[in-house]
XYZ file of C-alpha atoms in Angstrom:
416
model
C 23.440 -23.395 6.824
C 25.792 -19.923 7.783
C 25.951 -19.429 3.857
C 21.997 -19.914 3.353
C 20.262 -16.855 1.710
C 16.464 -17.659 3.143
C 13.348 -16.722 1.411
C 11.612 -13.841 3.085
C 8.063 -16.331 4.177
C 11.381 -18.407 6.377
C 12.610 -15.054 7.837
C 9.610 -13.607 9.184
C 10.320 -16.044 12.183
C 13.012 -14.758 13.416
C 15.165 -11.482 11.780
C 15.968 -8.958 13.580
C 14.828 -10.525 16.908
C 17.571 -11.905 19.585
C 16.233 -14.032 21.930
C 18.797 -13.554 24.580
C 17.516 -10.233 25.269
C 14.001 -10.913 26.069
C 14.800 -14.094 28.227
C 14.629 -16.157 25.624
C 11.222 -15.744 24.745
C 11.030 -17.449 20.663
C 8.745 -14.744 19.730
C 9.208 -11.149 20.423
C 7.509 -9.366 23.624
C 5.561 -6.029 23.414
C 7.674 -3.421 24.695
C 5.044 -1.222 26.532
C 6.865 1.259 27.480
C 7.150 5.287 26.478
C 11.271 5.579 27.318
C 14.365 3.795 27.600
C 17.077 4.017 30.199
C 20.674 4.522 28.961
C 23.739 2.909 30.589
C 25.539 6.112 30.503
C 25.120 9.992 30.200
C 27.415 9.528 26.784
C 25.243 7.000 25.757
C 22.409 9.079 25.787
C 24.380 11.434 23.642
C 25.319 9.294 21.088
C 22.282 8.105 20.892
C 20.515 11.729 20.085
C 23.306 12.570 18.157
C 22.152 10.053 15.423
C 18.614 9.985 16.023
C 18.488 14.150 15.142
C 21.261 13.371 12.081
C 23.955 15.063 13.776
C 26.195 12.305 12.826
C 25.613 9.302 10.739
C 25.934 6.156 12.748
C 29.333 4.415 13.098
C 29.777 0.543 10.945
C 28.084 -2.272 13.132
C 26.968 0.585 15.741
C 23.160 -0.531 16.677
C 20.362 2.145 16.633
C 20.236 2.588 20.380
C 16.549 3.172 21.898
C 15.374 6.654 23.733
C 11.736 7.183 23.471
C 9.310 5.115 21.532
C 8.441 8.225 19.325
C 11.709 8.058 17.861
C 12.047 3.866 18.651
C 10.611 0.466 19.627
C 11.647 -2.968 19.671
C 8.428 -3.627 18.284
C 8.470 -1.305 15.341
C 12.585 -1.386 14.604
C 11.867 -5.623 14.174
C 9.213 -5.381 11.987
C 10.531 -2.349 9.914
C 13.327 -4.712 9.203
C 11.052 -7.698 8.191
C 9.294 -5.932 5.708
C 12.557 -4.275 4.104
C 12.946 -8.258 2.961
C 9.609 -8.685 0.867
C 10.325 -4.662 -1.272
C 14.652 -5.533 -0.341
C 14.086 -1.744 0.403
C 17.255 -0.397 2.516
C 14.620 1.371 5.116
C 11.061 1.259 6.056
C 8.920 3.240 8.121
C 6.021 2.358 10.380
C 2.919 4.964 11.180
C -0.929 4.585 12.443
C -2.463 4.175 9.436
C -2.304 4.097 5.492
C -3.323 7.515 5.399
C -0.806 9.149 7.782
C 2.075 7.251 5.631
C 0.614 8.844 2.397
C 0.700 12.627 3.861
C 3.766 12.350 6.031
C 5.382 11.656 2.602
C 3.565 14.076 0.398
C 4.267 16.875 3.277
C 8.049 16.016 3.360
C 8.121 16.462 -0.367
C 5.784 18.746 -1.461
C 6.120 23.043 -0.237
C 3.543 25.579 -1.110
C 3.753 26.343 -4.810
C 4.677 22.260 -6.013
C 2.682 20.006 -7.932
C 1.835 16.269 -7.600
C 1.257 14.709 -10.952
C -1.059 11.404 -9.741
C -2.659 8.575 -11.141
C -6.617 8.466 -11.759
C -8.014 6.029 -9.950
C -6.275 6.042 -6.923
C -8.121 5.519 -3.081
C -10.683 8.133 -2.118
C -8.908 8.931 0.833
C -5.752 9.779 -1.332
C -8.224 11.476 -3.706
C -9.427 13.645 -0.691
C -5.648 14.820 0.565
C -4.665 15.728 -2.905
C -7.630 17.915 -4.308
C -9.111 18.847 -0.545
C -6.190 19.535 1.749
C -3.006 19.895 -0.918
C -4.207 23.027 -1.734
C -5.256 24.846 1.419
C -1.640 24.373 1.345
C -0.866 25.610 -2.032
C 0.219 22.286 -3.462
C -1.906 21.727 -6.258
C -2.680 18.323 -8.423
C -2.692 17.016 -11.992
C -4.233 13.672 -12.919
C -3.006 11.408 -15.260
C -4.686 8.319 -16.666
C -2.762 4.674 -17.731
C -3.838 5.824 -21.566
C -1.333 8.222 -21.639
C 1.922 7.847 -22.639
C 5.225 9.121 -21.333
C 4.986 11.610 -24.245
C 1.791 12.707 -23.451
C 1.990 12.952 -19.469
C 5.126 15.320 -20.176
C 3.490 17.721 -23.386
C 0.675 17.737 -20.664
C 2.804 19.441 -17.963
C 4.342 21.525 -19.827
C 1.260 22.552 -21.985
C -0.497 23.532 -17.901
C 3.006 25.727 -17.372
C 4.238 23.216 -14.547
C 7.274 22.521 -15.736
C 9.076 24.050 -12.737
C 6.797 23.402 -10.335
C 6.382 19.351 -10.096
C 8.152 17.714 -7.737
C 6.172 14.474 -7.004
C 4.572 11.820 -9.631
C 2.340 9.729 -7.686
C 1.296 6.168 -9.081
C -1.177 3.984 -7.417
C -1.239 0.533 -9.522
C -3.588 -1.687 -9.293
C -5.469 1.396 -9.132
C -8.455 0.721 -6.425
C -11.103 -0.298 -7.459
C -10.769 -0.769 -11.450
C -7.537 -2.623 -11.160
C -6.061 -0.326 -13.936
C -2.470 -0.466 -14.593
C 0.195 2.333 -14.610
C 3.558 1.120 -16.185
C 5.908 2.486 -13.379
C 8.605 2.976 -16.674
C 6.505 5.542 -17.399
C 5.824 7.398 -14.017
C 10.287 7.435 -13.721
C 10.511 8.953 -17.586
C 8.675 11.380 -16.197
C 10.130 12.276 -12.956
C 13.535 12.568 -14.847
C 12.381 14.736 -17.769
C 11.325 17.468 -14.948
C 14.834 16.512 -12.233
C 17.533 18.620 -12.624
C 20.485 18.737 -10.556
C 18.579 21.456 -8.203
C 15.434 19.317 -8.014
C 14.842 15.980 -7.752
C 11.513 14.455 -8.758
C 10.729 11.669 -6.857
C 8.227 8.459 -7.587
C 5.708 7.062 -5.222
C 4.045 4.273 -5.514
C 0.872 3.144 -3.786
C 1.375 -0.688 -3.537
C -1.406 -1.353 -0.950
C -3.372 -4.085 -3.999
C -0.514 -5.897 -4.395
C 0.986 -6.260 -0.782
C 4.840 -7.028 -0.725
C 4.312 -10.408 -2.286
C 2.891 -10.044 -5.718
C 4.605 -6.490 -6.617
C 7.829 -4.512 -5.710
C 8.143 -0.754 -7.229
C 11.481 -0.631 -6.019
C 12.816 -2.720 -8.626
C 11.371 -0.925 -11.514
C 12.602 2.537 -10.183
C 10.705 3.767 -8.040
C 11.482 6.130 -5.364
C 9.103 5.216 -2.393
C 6.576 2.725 -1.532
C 3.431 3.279 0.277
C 1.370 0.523 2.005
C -2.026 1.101 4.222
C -0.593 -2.303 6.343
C -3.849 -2.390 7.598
C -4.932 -4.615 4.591
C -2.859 -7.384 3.372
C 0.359 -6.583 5.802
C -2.051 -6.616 9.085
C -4.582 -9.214 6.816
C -6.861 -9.674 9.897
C -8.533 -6.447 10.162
C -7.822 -5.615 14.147
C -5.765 -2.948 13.403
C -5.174 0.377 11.488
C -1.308 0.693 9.797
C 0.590 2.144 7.000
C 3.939 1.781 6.072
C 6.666 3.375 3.685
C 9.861 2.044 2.238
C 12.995 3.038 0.298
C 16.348 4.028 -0.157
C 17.970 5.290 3.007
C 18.211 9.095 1.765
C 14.656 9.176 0.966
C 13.616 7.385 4.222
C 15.876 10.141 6.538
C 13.224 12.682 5.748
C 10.206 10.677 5.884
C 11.253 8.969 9.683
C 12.556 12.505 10.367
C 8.914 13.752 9.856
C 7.302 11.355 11.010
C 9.495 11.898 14.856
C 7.839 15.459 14.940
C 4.320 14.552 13.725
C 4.336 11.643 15.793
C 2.470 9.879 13.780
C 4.064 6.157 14.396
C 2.441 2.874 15.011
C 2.668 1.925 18.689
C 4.325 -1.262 19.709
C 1.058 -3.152 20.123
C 0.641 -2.247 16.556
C 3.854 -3.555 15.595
C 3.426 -6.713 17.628
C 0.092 -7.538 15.693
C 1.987 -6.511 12.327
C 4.991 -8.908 13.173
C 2.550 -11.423 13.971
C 0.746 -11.213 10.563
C 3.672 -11.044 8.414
C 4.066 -14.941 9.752
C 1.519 -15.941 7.416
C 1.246 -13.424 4.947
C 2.410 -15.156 1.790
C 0.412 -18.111 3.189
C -2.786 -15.957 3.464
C -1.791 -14.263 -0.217
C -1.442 -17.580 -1.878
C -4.691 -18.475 -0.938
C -6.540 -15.700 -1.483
C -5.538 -15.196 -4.924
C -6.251 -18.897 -5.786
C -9.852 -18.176 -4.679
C -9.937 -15.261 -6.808
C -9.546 -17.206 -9.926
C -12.119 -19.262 -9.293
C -14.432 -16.545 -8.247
C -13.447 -14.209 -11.205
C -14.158 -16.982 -13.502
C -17.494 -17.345 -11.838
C -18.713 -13.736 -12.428
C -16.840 -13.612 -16.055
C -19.980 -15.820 -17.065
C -22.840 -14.841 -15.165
C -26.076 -13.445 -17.240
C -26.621 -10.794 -14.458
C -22.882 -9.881 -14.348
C -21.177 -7.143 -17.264
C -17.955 -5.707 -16.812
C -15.595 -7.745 -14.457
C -12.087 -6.403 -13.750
C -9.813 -8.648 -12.556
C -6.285 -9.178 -13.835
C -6.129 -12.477 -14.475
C -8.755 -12.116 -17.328
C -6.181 -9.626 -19.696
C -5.105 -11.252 -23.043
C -1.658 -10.756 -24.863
C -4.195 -8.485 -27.195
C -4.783 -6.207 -23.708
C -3.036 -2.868 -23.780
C -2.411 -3.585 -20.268
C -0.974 -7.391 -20.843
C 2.440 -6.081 -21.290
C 2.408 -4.241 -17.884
C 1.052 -7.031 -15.990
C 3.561 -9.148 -17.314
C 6.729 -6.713 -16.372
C 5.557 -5.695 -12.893
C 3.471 -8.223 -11.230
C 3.834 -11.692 -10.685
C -0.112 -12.495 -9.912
C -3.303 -11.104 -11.027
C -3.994 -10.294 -7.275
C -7.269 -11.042 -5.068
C -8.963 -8.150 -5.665
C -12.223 -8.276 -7.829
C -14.533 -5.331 -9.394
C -17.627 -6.318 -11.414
C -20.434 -4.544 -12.763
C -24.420 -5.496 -11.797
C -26.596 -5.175 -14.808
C -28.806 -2.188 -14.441
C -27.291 0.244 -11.775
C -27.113 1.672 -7.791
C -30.237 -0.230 -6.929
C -29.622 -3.245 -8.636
C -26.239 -3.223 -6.760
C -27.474 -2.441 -3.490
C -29.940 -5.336 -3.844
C -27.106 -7.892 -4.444
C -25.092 -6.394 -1.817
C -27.969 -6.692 1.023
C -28.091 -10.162 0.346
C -24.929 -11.110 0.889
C -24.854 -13.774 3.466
C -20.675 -15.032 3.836
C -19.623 -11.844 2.448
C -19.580 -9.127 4.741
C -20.618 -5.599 3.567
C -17.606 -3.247 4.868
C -15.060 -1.899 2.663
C -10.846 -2.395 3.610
C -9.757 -4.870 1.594
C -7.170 -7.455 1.974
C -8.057 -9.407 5.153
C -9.048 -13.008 5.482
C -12.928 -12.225 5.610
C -14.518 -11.779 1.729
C -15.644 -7.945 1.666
C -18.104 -6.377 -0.554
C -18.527 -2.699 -1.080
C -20.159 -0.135 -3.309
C -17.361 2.402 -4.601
C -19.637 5.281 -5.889
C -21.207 5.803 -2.681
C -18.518 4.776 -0.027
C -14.411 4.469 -0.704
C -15.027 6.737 -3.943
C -17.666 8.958 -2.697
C -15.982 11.945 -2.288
C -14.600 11.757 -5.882
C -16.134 14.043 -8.443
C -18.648 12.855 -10.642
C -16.763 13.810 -13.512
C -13.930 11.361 -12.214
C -16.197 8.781 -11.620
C -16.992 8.353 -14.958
C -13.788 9.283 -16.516
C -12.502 6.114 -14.356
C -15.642 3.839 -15.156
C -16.910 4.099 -11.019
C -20.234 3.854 -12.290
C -23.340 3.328 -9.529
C -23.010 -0.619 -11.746
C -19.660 -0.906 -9.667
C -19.375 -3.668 -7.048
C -15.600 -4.325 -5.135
C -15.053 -7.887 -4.016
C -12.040 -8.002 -1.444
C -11.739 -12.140 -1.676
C -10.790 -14.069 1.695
C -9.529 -17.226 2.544
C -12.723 -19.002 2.870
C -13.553 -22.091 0.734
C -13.555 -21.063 -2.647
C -16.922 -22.748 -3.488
C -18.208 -21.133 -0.336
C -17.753 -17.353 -1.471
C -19.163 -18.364 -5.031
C -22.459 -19.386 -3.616
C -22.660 -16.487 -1.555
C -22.310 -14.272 -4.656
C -24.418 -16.531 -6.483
C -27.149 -16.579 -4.345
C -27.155 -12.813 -3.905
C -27.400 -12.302 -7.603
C -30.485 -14.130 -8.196
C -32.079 -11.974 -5.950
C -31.416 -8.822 -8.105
């Protein structure tokens, strides 16, 4: 049993957590509290030494705790449980999706840089990138998963970037068309434009996938990005994000994040720790219910389009890269309504089961209507380069009875 390498869904118990500090409570306490005493003045001064990387901490030397802005029981634990599911060497916790996303794009991008990103990606990432980036004077450059390595590159170079890009940013599944970006192509990239003054680095937006069916690390990715409010947290009560990586990368994101102060408080990180007990549970089931609910739409008369991954043939151009990165087609579900924005609206308002909100990822089914909420803010011209037509329907799929969630759909389609 000392020799026993255990699966991450057996770990979420217990790692990181001693019992015999919390008076032997078997789960983990919320540590309410804004500071920490120290045992001695020089313990206070190693511990600052190492929390402002004035030193690097000593083998077997713990983190010590000063001030939940900088540490928690709470968020320490569950930084460490999710490091298992990515077997990322650090991982940060912060208040939402979105403050994980621009804590890392401000620690890597200064004025003058570029962001190469992927087209789809969420609106809210869509909004940071071509709204705020460049009151900033970071500017971006979209990319679509029909262009190759090749391609991406001759297009830099062709815009006279060369010089300037410093991030490629890859959200995959994209949200909401499920497209595929082959993350082999995103790190051919980021090393034509490195050199040994500038590193390029790769971030990946893994939020569809959750740290079960996907792991960018292990196809060379840099960082990974997660809004935890969705599958992570799964039970929409709270608002998360999360990043993870390799320990030099992580310095300067957990560095930035101490003096934006952007972290998840430990009643966040309680919730989180909580979740991650069932998450592969949850995940499983949820993506079982997808097939059957995919299938479902796949053959409905009022029903065109219907992305979902499980549907791509060896003949797809995007088989191959569902095959190398992802080990399930995911519970995540577009589809397009015959006839357009009113049609759609009609079979969303009569949705019974299904609850019209958008966040995905949670136990609840979720409906919404990209083109005019998540993906609003897009530009038209996007929109239709992307196919977020005013057709487009997202199904988040819960763990509700499978037969349940088709009737629901079903029923709401024969109204339109």
């Amino acid at each position: 049993m000392q020799n026993r390498q255990f699966h991450p869904e057996s770990l979420m118990m217990t790692f990181g957590y001693k019992p015999e500090l919390s008076e032997g409570a078997v789960k983990c306490p919320i540590f309410q509290t804004s500071t920490f005493v120290f045992k001695t003045a020089e313990e206070g001064k190693a511990f600052f030494q190492v929390a402002y990387g004035q030193r690097e901490k000593q083998p077997n030397e713990e983190l010590g705790l000063i001030y939940s802005r900088l540490n928690n029981p709470d968020l320490q634990i569950l930084e460490e449980r999710l490091c298992l599911w990515d077997e990322a060497e650090e991982c940060a916790v912060f208040e939402s999706g979105m403050s994980a996303i621009s804590t890392v794009m401000l620690e890597f991008l200064r004025p003058g840089d570029v962001i190469l990103y992927s087209k789809p990606v969420y609106g809210g990432t869509d909004h940071f990138i071509n709204k705020v980036l460049p009151e900033y004077g970071i500017h971006g450059i979209g990319f679509t998963n029909s262009q190759s390595a090749e391609e991406v590159i001759q297009m830099v170079k062709d815009a006279g970037l060369a010089s300037k890009l410093k991030m490629v940013y890859v959200e995959t599944p994209a949200n909401p068309t499920n497209a595929l970006f082959d993350f082999g192509i995103c790190r051919e990239v980021a090393d034509n434009f490195s050199s040994a003054e500038k590193e390029v680095v790769v971030v990946a937006d893994n939020t569809y996938m959750g740290p079960l069916w996907q792991h960018p690390l292990k196809h060379g990715v840099d960082l990974v990005v997660y809004s935890a409010t969705k599958y992570i947290g799964g039970h929409s009560d709270l608002i998360a994000g999360a990043v993870l990586g390799k320990s030099k990368h992580m310095k300067r994101v957990r560095t930035l994040r101490t003096f934006l102060g952007n972290m998840a408080g430990p009643w966040t990180g309680w919730l989180l720790m909580r979740s991650l007990e069932t998450l592969k549970v949850r995940m499983t089931q949820q993506a079982r219910n997808a097939v059957e609910v995919a299938g479902f739409l796949k053959s409905h008369p009022k029903v065109g389009k219907v992305f979902y991954l499980g549907h791509l043939q060896p003949r797809d151009a995007q088989y191959d890269i569902f095959k190398k990165q992802l080990s399930c087609a995911g519970a995540m579900v577009s589809f397009e309504v015959k006839g357009g924005e009113a049609e759609a609206f009609v079979f969303l308002n009569h949705l019974r089961l299904i609850k019209l909100a958008v966040s995905l990822g949670s136990t609840e089914s979720l409906a919404e209507h990209p083109a005019t909420m998540t993906h609003c803010d897009v530009s038209e011209e996007d929109r239709k380069e992307m196919g977020i037509s005013e057709r487009l329907i997202r199904l988040s799929i819960g763990v509700e009875h499978h037969e349940d969630i088709i009737w629901d759909i079903s029923q709401a389609l024969e109204r339109v």
